Every structure is written in structure tokens, then in C-alpha cells.
Tab-separated table of C-alpha atoms in Angstrom:
chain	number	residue	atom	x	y	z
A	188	UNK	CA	-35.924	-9.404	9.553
A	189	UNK	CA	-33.035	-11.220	11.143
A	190	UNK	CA	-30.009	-11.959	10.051
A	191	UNK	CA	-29.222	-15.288	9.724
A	192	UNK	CA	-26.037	-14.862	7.952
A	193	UNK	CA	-24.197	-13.292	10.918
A	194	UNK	CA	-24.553	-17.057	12.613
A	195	UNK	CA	-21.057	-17.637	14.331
A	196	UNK	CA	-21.799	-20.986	14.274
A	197	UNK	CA	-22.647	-21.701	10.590
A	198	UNK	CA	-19.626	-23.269	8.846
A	199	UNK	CA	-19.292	-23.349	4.823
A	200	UNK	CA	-18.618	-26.708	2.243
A	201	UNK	CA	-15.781	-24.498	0.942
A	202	UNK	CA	-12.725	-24.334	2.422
A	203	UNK	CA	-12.102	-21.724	5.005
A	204	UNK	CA	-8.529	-21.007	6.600
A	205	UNK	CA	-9.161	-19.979	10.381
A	206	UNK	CA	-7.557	-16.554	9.466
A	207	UNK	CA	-9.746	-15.626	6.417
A	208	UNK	CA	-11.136	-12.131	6.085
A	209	UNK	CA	-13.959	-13.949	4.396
A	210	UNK	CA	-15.403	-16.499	5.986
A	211	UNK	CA	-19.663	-17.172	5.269
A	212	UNK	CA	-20.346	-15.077	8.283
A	213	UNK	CA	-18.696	-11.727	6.077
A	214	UNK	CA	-20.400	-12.132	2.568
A	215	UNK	CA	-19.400	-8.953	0.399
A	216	UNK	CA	-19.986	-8.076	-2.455
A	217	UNK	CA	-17.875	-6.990	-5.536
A	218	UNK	CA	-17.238	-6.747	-9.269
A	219	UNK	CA	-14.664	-9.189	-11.159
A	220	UNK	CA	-13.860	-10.638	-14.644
A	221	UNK	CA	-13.969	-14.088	-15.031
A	222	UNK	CA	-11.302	-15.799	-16.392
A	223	UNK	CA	-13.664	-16.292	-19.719
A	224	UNK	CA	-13.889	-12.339	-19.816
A	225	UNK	CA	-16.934	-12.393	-18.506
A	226	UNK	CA	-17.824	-9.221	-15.829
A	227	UNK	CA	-20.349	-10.528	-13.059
A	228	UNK	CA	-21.144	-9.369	-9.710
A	229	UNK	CA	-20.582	-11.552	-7.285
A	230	UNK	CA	-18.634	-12.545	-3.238
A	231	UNK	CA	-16.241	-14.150	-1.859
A	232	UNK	CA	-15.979	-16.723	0.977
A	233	UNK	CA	-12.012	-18.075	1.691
A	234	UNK	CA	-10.524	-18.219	-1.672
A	235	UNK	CA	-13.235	-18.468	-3.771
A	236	UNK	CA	-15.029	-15.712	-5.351
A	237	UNK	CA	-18.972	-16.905	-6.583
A	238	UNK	CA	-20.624	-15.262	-9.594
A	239	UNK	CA	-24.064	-14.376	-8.614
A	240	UNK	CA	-24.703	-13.823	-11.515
A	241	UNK	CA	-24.706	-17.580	-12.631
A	242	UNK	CA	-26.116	-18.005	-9.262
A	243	UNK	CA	-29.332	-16.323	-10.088
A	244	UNK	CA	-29.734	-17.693	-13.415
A	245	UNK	CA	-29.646	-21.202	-12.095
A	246	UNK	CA	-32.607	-20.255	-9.936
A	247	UNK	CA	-30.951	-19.632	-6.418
A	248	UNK	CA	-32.712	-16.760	-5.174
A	249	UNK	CA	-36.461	-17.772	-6.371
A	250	UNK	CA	-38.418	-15.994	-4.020
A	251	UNK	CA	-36.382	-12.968	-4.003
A	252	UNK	CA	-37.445	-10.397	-5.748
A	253	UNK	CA	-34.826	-9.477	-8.367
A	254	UNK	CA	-34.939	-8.619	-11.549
A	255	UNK	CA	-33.344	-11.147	-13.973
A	256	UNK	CA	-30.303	-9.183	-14.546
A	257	UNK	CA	-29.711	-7.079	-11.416
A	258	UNK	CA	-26.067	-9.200	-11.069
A	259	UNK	CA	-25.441	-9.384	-14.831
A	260	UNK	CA	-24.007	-6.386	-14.572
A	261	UNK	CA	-20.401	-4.303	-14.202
A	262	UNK	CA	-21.113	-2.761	-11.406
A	263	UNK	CA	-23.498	-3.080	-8.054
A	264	UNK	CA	-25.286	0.388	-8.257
A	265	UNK	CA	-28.637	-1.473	-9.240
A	266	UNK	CA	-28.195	-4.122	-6.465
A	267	UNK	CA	-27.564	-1.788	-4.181
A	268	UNK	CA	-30.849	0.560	-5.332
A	269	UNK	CA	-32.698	-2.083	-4.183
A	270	UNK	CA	-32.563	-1.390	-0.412
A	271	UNK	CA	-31.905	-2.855	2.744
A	272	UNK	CA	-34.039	-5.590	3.046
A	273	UNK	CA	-32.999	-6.974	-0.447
A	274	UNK	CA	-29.279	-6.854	0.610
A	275	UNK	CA	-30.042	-8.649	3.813
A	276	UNK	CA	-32.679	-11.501	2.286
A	277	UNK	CA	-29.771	-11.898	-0.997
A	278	UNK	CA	-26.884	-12.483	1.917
A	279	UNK	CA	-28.956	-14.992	4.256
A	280	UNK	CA	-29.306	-16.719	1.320
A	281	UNK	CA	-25.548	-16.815	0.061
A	282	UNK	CA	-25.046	-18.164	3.787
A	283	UNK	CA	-28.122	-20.870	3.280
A	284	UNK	CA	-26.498	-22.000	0.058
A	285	UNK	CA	-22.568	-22.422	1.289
A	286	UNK	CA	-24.072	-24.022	4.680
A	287	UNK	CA	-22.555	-26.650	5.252
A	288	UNK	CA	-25.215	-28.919	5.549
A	289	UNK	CA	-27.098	-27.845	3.042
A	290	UNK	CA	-26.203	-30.026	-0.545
A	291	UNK	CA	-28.261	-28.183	-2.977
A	292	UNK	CA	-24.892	-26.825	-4.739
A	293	UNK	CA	-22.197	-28.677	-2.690
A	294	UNK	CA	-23.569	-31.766	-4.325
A	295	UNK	CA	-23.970	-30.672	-7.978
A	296	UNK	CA	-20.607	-30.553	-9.930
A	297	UNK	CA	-21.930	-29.117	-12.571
A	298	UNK	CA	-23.488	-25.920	-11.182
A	299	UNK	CA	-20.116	-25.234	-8.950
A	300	UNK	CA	-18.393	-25.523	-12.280
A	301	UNK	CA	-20.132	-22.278	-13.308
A	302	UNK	CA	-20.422	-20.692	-10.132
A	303	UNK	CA	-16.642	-20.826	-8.469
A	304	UNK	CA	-14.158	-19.671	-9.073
A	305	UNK	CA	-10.458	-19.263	-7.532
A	306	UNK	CA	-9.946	-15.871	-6.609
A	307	UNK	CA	-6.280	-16.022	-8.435
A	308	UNK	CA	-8.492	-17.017	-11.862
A	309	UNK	CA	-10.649	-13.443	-11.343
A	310	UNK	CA	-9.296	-9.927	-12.164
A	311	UNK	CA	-11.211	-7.545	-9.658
A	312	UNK	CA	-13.220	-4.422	-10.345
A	313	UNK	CA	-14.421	-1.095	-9.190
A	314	UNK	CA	-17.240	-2.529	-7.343
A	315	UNK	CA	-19.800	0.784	-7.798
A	316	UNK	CA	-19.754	3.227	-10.507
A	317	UNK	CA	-18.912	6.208	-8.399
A	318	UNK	CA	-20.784	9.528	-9.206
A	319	UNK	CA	-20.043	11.381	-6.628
A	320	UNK	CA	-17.454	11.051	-3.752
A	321	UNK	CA	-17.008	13.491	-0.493
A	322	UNK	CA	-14.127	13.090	1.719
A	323	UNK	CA	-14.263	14.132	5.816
A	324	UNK	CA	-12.044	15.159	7.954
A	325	UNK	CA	-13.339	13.380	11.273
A	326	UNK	CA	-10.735	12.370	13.229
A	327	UNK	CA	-9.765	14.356	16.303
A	328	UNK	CA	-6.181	12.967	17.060
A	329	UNK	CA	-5.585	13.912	12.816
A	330	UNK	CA	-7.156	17.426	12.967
A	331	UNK	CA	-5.270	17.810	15.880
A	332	UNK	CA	-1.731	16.875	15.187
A	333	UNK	CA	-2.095	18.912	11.625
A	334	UNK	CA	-3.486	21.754	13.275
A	335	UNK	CA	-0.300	22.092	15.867
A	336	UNK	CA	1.687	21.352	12.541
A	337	UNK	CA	0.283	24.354	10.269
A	338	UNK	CA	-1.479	26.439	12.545
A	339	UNK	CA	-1.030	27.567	16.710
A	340	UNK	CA	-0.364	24.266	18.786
A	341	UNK	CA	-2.494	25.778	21.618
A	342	UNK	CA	-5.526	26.001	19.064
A	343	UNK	CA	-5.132	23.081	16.875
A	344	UNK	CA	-8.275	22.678	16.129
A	345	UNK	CA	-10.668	25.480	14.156
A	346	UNK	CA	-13.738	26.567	15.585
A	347	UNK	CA	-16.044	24.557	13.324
A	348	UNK	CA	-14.416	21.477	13.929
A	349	UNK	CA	-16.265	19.994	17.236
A	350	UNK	CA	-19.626	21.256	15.713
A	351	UNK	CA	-19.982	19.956	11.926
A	352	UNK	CA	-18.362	16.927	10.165
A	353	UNK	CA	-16.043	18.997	8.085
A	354	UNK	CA	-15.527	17.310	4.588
A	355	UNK	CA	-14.683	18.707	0.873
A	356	UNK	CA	-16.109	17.388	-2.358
A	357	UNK	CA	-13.120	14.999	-4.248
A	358	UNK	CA	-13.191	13.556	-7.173
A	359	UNK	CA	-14.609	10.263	-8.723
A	360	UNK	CA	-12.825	10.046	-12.248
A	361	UNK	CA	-9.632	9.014	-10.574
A	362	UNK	CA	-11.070	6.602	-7.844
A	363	UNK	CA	-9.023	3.106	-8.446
A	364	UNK	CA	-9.539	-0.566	-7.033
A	365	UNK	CA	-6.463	-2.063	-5.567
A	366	UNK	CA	-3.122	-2.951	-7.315
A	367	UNK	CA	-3.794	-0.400	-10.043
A	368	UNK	CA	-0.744	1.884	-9.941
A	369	UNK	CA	-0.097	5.301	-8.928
A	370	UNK	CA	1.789	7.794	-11.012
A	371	UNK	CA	3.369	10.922	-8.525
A	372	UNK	CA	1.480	13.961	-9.554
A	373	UNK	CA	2.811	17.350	-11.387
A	374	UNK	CA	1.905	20.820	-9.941
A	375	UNK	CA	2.731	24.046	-8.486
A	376	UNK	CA	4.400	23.812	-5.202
A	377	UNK	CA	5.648	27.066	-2.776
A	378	UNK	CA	9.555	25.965	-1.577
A	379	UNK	CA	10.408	27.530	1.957
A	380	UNK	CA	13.372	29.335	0.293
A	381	UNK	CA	11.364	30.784	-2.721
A	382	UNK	CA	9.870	33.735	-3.504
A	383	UNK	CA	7.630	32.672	-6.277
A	384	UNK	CA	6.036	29.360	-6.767
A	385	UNK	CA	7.587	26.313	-8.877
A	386	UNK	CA	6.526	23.383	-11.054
A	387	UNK	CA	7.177	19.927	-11.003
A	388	UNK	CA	6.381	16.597	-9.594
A	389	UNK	CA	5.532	16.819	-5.981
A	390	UNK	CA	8.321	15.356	-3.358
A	391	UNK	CA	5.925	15.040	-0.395
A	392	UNK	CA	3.861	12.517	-1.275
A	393	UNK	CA	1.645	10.816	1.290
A	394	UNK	CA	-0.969	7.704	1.967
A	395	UNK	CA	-4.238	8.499	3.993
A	396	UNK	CA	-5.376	5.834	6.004
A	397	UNK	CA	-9.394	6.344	5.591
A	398	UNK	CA	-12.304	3.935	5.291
A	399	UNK	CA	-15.062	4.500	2.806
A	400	UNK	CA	-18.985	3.897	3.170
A	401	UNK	CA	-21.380	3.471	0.100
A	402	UNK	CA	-24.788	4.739	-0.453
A	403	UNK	CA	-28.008	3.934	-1.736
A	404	UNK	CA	-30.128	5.959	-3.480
A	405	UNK	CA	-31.304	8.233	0.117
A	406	UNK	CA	-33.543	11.308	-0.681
A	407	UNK	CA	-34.827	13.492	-3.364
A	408	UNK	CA	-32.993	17.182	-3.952
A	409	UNK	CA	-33.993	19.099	-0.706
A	410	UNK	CA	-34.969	16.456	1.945
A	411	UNK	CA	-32.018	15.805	4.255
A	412	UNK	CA	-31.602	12.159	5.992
A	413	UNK	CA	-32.234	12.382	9.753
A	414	UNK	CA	-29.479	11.003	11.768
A	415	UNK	CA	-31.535	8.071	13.221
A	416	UNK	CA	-32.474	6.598	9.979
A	417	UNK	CA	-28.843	7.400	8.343
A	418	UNK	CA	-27.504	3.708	8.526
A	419	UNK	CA	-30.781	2.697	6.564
A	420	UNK	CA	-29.361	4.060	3.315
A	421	UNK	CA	-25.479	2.653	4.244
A	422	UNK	CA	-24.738	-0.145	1.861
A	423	UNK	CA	-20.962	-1.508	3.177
A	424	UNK	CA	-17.736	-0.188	3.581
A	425	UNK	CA	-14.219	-0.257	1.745
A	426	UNK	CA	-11.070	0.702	2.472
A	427	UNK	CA	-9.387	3.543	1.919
A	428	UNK	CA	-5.579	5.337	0.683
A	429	UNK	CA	-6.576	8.494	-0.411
A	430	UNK	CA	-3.513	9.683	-1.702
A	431	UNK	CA	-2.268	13.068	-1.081
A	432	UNK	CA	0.663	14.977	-2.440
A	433	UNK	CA	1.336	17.543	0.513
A	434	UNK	CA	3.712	20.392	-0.953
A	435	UNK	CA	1.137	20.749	-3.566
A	436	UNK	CA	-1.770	20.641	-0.882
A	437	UNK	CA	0.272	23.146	1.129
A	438	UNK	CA	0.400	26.087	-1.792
A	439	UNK	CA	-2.536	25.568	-3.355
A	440	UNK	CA	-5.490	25.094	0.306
A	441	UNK	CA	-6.184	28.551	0.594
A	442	UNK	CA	-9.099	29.703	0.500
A	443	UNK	CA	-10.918	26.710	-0.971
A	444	UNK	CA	-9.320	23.933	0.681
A	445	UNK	CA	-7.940	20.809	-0.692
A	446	UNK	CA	-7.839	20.171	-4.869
A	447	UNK	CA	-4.871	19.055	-7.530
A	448	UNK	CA	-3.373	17.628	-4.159
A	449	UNK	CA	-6.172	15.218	-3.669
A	450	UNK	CA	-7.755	14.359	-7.007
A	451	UNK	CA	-5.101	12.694	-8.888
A	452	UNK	CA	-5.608	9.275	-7.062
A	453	UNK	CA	-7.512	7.597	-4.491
A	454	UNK	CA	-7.036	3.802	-3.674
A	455	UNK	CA	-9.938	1.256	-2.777
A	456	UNK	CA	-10.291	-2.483	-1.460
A	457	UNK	CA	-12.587	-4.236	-3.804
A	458	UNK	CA	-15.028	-6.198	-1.666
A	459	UNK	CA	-17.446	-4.191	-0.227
A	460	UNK	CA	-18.008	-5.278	3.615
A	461	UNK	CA	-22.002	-4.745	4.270
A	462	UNK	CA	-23.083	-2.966	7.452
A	463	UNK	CA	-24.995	-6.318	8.584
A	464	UNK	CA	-21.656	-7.498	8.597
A	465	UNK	CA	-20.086	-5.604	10.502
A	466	UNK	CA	-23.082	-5.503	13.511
A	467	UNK	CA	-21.253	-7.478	15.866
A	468	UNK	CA	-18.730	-4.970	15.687
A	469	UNK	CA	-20.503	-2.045	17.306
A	470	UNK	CA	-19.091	-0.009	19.527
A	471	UNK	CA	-19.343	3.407	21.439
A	472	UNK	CA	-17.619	6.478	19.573
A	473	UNK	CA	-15.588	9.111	21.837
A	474	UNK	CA	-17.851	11.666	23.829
A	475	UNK	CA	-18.790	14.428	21.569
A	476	UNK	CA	-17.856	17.777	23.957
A	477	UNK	CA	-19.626	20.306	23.411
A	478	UNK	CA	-22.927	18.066	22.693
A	479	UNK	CA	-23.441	18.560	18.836
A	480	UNK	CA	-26.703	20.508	17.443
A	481	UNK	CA	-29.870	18.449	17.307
A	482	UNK	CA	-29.847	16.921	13.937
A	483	UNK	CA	-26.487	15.953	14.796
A	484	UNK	CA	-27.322	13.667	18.320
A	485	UNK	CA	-27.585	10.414	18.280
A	486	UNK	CA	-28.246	7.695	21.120
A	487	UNK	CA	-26.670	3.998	21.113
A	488	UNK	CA	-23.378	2.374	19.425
A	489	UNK	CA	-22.198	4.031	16.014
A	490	UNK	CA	-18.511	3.569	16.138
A	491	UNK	CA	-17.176	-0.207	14.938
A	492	UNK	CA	-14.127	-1.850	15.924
A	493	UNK	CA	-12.279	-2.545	12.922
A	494	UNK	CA	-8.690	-3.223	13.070
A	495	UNK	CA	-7.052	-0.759	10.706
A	496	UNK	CA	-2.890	-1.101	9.287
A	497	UNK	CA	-0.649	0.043	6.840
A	498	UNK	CA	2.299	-1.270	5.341
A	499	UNK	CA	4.944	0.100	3.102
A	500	UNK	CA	6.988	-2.224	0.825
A	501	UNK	CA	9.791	-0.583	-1.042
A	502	UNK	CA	10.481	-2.250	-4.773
A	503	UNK	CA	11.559	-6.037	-3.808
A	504	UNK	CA	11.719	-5.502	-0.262
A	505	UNK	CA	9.952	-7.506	2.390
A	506	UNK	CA	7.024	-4.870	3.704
A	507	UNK	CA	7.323	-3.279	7.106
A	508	UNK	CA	4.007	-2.448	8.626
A	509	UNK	CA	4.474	1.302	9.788
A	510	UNK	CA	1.113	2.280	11.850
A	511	UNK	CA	-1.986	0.607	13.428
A	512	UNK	CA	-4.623	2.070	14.347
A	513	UNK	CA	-8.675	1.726	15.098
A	514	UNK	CA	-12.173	2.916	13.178
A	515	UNK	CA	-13.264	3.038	16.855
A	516	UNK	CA	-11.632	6.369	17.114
A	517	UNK	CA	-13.294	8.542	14.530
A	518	UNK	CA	-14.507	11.489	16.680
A	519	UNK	CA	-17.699	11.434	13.965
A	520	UNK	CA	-19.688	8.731	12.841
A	521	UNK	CA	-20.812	8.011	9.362
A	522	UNK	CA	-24.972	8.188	10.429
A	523	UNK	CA	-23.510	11.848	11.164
A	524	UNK	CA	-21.676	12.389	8.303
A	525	UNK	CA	-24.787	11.621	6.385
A	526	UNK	CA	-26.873	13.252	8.334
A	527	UNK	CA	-25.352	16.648	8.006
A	528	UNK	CA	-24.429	15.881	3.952
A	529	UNK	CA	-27.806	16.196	3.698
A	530	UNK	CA	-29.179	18.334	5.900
A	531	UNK	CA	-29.159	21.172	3.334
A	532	UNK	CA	-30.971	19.169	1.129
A	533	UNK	CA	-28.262	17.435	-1.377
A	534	UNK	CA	-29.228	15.034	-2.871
A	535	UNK	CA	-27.410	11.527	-2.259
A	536	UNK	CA	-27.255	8.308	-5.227
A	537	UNK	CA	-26.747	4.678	-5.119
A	538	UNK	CA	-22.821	3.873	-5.409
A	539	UNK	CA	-21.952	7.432	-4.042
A	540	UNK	CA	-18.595	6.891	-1.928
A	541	UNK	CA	-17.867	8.968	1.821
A	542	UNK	CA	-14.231	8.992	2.576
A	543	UNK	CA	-13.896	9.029	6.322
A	544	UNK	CA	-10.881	11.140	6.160
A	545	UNK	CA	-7.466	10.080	7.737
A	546	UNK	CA	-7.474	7.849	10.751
A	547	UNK	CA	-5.512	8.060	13.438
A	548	UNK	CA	-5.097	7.221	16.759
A	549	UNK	CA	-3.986	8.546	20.098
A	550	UNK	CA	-0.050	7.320	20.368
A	551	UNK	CA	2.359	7.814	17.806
A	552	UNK	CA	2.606	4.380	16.177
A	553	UNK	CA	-1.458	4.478	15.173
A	554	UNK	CA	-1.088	7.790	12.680
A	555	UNK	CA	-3.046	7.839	9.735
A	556	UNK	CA	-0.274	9.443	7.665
A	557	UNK	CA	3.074	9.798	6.987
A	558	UNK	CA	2.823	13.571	7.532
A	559	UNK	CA	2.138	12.379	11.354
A	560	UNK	CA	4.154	9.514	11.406
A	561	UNK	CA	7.797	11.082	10.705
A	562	UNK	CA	6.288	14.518	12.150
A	563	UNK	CA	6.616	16.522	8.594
A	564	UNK	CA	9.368	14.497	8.092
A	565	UNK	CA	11.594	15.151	10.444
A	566	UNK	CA	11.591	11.506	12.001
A	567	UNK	CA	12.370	9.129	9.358
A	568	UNK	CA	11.022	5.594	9.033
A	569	UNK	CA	13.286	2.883	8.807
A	570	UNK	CA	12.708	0.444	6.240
A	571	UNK	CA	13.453	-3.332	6.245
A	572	UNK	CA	16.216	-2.590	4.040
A	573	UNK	CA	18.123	0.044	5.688
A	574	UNK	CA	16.711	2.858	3.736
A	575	UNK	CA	14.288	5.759	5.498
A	576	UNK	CA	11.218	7.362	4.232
A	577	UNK	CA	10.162	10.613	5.272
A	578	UNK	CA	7.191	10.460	2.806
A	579	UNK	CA	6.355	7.425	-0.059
A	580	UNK	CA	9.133	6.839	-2.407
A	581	UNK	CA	8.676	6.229	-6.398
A	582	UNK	CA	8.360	2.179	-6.171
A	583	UNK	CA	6.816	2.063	-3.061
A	584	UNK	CA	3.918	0.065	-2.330
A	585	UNK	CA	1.258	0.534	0.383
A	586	UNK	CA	-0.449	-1.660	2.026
A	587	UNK	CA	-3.658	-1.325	3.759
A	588	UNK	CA	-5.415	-4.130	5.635
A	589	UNK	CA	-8.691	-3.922	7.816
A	590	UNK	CA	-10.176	-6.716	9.829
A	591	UNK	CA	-12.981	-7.124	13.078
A	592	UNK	CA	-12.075	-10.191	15.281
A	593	UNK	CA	-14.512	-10.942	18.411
A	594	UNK	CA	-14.331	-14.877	20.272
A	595	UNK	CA	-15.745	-16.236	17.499
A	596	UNK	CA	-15.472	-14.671	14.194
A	597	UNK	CA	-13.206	-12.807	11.724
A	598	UNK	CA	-14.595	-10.088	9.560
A	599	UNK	CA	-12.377	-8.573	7.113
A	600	UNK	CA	-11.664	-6.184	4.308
A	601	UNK	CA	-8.909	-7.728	2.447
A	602	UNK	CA	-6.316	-5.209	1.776
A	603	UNK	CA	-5.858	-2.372	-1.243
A	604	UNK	CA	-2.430	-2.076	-2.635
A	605	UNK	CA	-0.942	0.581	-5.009
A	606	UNK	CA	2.814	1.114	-6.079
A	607	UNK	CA	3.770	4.909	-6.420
A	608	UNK	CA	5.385	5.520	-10.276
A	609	UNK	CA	7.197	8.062	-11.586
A	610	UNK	CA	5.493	11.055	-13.153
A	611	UNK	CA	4.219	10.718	-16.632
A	612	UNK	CA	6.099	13.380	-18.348
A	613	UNK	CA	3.620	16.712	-18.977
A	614	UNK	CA	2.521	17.425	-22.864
């Protein structure tokens, strides 16, 4: 089935800025509350976010097969159980309906009443309910520059690394859309001077520059997901600060790897970009050396370009963007990370979230991190204000934006956004 909604050439009846992460060629899909309290799913094209809800109910997808309440609902989990070729039939129509030419809707007042709305009327939601969420560690240039930070320089990277997608199992309780705020996180942390650990709020706080994919429902307990067919079961992306307190991290990693450090927040954009998107975006992913185990192989383009930056604006201060960086360089792609999720068997649900783990790319000014970007802090980052940061200061926001430009189109994520508070005080 093609898809039509990717047409470069297909312009919308609403007004769309040249610059737009959403023009009718992007088409996500998200969660918000209406300004009459009413939660709907729904997308976005320029400034306007459409309740597909209302949509459906005024018969705009007859001849889809939907149930009647599939967008009535607070979250996209049962849209998205309903596969691939649903997704991609639902979007071609979105794009049929906002054509330009077509006048169905753009000539009945009454129906846009209900369907449109500004986005500045809408509050955005989590778009999925998240049941579980994994988190991989799949950038070379990221394992690398931690691995000549912690461990020998000469062998910064463990054995596994080149041969598995490494990743740990997070935590979905504390998984936040954008502009929900932060609080910096209590816990035991090891001081180089000490000789016994201490508590309090942790002073190394960090962003993690990550994107995020979604999944449908994929397999049943013990069939794995071959690496061919991995994409199938890919919904869309997000992206990603998956916060990190790294003093805590640092005390607490051994033997079992990341835990209090990571769980206490992670930050997500709240339109979820679909893979048929982003197709005109492929692109080849860096040469896998030594060539990875069999289920692992894969032939073709499974690396996108997406345009990846981050931002940190200090409490009324103009922002100062501190790192870009690419997708393109993730050393593993997600049809692998699935792929080897499963291979064992586990068992993988609709709205289930896959952190990509931090991003970063080969010079210093396209870090992932501020761990990398000041070096463990011993190259602080000058603010627009005069002050430095050697990690992310109570009041702090950051800013993380995401976009795919070719000659003729703009794809984009919007941005997530979180301000770092204070600790709430322990019971």
C-alpha cells in the first residue's frame, strides 16, 4: 500500500509556516485535552492540533475499519494495536482531508468548529500508556568517551559491546510528556574524599540526549521478532531526555547496572512521529566491525537522518543551544534493538517505549551529555548570562528539538522541555 501522505507536493487549507515541524506531509499522532476538558486522540499540522476523535464520529474514515471509539480514548495503545496498515490507510486519509483541494471539511464551518483546535487552546498528554520501557546503550562515540572516563582509555569499550545492543530495563511510572517539571533526586552517593557513603540530593545531575521508538503489540511470550520484519511492529518515534543523576549512578552501577540514578525521571516530546514519516529519511548506519551474529544482520538503510539539539535555558535567561548532533550515528539500529529484545523470547506490547540511549556524535560539540560535554566537568559551559554549568542547575531548563529536512520537506518532532526543581524534602 503506498503512501500517499508522504506527497512533497501536497499542500494543506490550514496554514503552514515554511519552518513547521508539522506540515501534512508529518501527521503524528498524540493525546491532548481540549480546552472543554475533553481527552481525544488526535495530530497536528502547523498550529493546529485535530481531534480525531470528532473526526471519526462525523464519518471521516468510513471505509476504514475502526472501531467506533478507537480515538475516544486517553491514550493511543488501541490505535496503535491495530497494525501497520491501519496507521498508514488512517494517515493518507488525514492528508486527503487537509488537501488542499479537497473542500469536504475546508468548506464546512461547522465541522472545523469541532475538529480544530489551536494548539495554545490544548494541554498535551502522555501519548501511550507505557507498560514497559527498556533503555540502550547504542552509541559508539557515548560508550566510548564513558568508557575512557570510568574504565582504561585504551579499552573503552567492554567486550560485549560490538556484539549485542546492550540495554537495561527502566522504569515507566516516572515517564513524563514535556514541560512537566523535574524535581533533583535524593540518594546515596560515594564522595572521592569519603570513606563511607552519604545521603542527599545528587549534585551531578545530567540530560541524555536519546530518541524513543514505540511498539505494537509484536509476539507472544517465547517467539522473538526477526530482524527483517522488526520495523513492521515500530509505531513512531519521540524524543528523548532521560535524565540521569551521575554521582548516584556512579555508587550505586555495580553489579547490576543503572537504577535510583535513572528511574526518577525521564522526559518525552508528545507527538509521536510515525516511521512512514520518517521514510524519506533513510539512511545507511556506520559499518558494524566485527559483522554481528546472524539474527543480528541486516541488509539496506536502517539509520535516519534526524537532526538532533539541545538547549539549556537557565531561570529567565535567553537559552543557549549547547550540542548538536545526528540519529544517523547510532552504531545500532532500532530493527536490531528489537530484534535481539526478543530473541529470547520476551514478550513485547502495544505502547511499550525503547530508549535509544544517549546520542552522540564524533566531535566535541555533538555530545549527548553533559558528562561528555564539560568532560566530567572539568570544562565548564558558558551560559548566555555569564554563569557556567558543569552539570544542570536547579532552574534549568532543557531543551530538546529534533527535525529531518531534505529539498523539499520538513519533518519534525517538536521539542520536550523540563525545568530541574529542587528536591522535595524526604519524609
Amino acid at each position: 500500500m503506498p503512501i500517499t501522505a508522504n506527497n512533497p507536493d501536497r499542500k494543506s487549507w490550514l496554514e503552514v509556516a515554511s519552518d513547521c515541524d508539522f506540515p501534512i506531509q508529518n501527521i503524528p499522532f498524540g493525546v491532548f485535552l481540549t480546552k472543554d476538558d475533553i481527552v481525544t486522540v488526535g495530530t497536528r499540522i502547523g498550529d493546529y492540533a485535530i481531534d480525531l476523535g470528532a473526526l471519526h464520529q462525523l464519518g471521516y474514515f468510513e471505509g476504514i475499519d475502526l472501531t467506533d471509539d478507537v480515538f475516544l480514548q486517553d491514550a493511543l495503545n488501541e490505535f496503535i494495536s491495530c497494525g501497520k496498515k491501519t496507521w498508514r490507510l488512517v494517515r493518507n486519509r488525514i492528508s486527503e482531508i487537509f488537501d488542499a483541494e479537497n473542500p469536504k471539511l475546508r468548506d464546512n464551518a461547522k465541522h472545523r468548529d469541532i475538529v480544530i483546535f489551536n494548539c495554545n487552546e490544548v494541554e498535551m498528554q502522555l501519548p501511550v500508556y507505557i507498560g514497559d520501557y527498556t533503555d540502550f546503550f547504542s552509541s559508539k562515540e557515548h560508550a566510548t568517551n564513558t568508557g575512557k572516563m570510568f574504565r582504561d582509555p585504551a579499552n573503552a569499550l567492554l567486550p560485549n559491546w560490538l556484539h549485542i545492543p546492550v540495554g537495561y530495563h527502566g522504569r515507566s511510572s516516572t515517564i513524563v510528556p514535556t514541560g512537566i517539571p523535574v524535581h533533583r533526586p535524593m540518594g546515596q552517593t560515594m564522595p572521592a574524599d569519603a570513606t563511607a557513603p552519604v545521603f542527599g540530593p545528587s549534585r551531578l545531575v545530567d540530560f541524555e540526549l536519546e530518541t524513543a521508538f514505540i511498539t505494537t503489540d509484536a509476539n507472544i511470550m517465547g517467539e522473538n521478532i526477526p530482524v527483517a520484519e522488526a520495523e513492521d511492529y515500530i509505531f513512531g518515534m519521540v524524543l528523548l531526555n532521560d535524565w540521569s543523576a551521575r554521582d548516584i549512578q556512579k555508587w550505586e552501577y555495580v553489579p547490576l547496572g543503572p537504577f535510583l540514578a535513572k528511574n526518577f525521571a525521564s522526559s518525552i516530546s508528545p507527538w509521536i512521529v510515525t516511521m512512514d514519516a520518517l521514510e524519506p529519511f533513510r539512511c545507511a548506519s556506520p559499518v558494524q566491525e566485527p559483522t554481528p551474529l546472524p539474527y543480528l544482520q541486516q541488509t539496506g538503510d536502517h539509520a535516519f537522518d534526524i537532526n538532533l539539539e539541545v538547549a539549556i535555558a537557565p531561570e529567565n535567561v535567553e537559552e543557549k543551544v549547547i550540542s548538536k548532533t545526528n540519529f544517523k550515528y547510532m552504531y545500532w539500529t532500532m530493527s536490531q534493538q528489537l530484534a535481539h529484545h526478543t530473541i529470547n523470547g520476551c514478550r513485547v506490547n502495544s505502547g511499550d517505549m525503547m530508549g535509544s540511549g544517549t546520542i552522540s556524535g564524533p566531535t566535541e560539540d555533538s555530545f549527548g551529555s553533559m558528562l561528555e560535554l564539560t568532560w566530567g566537568g572539568k570544562n565548564p559551559i558558558l551560559m548566555n548570562d555569564g554563569s557556567e554549568r558543569k552539570f544542570i542547575n536547579d532552574g534549568d531548563t532543557v531543551i530538546m528539538r529534533g527535525y529531518c529536512q531534505n529539498e523539499s520537506t520538513r519533518i519534525g518532532f517538536g521539542e520536550v522541555a523540563s525545568k530541574l526543581l529542587p528536591p522535595i524534602p524526604t519524609k
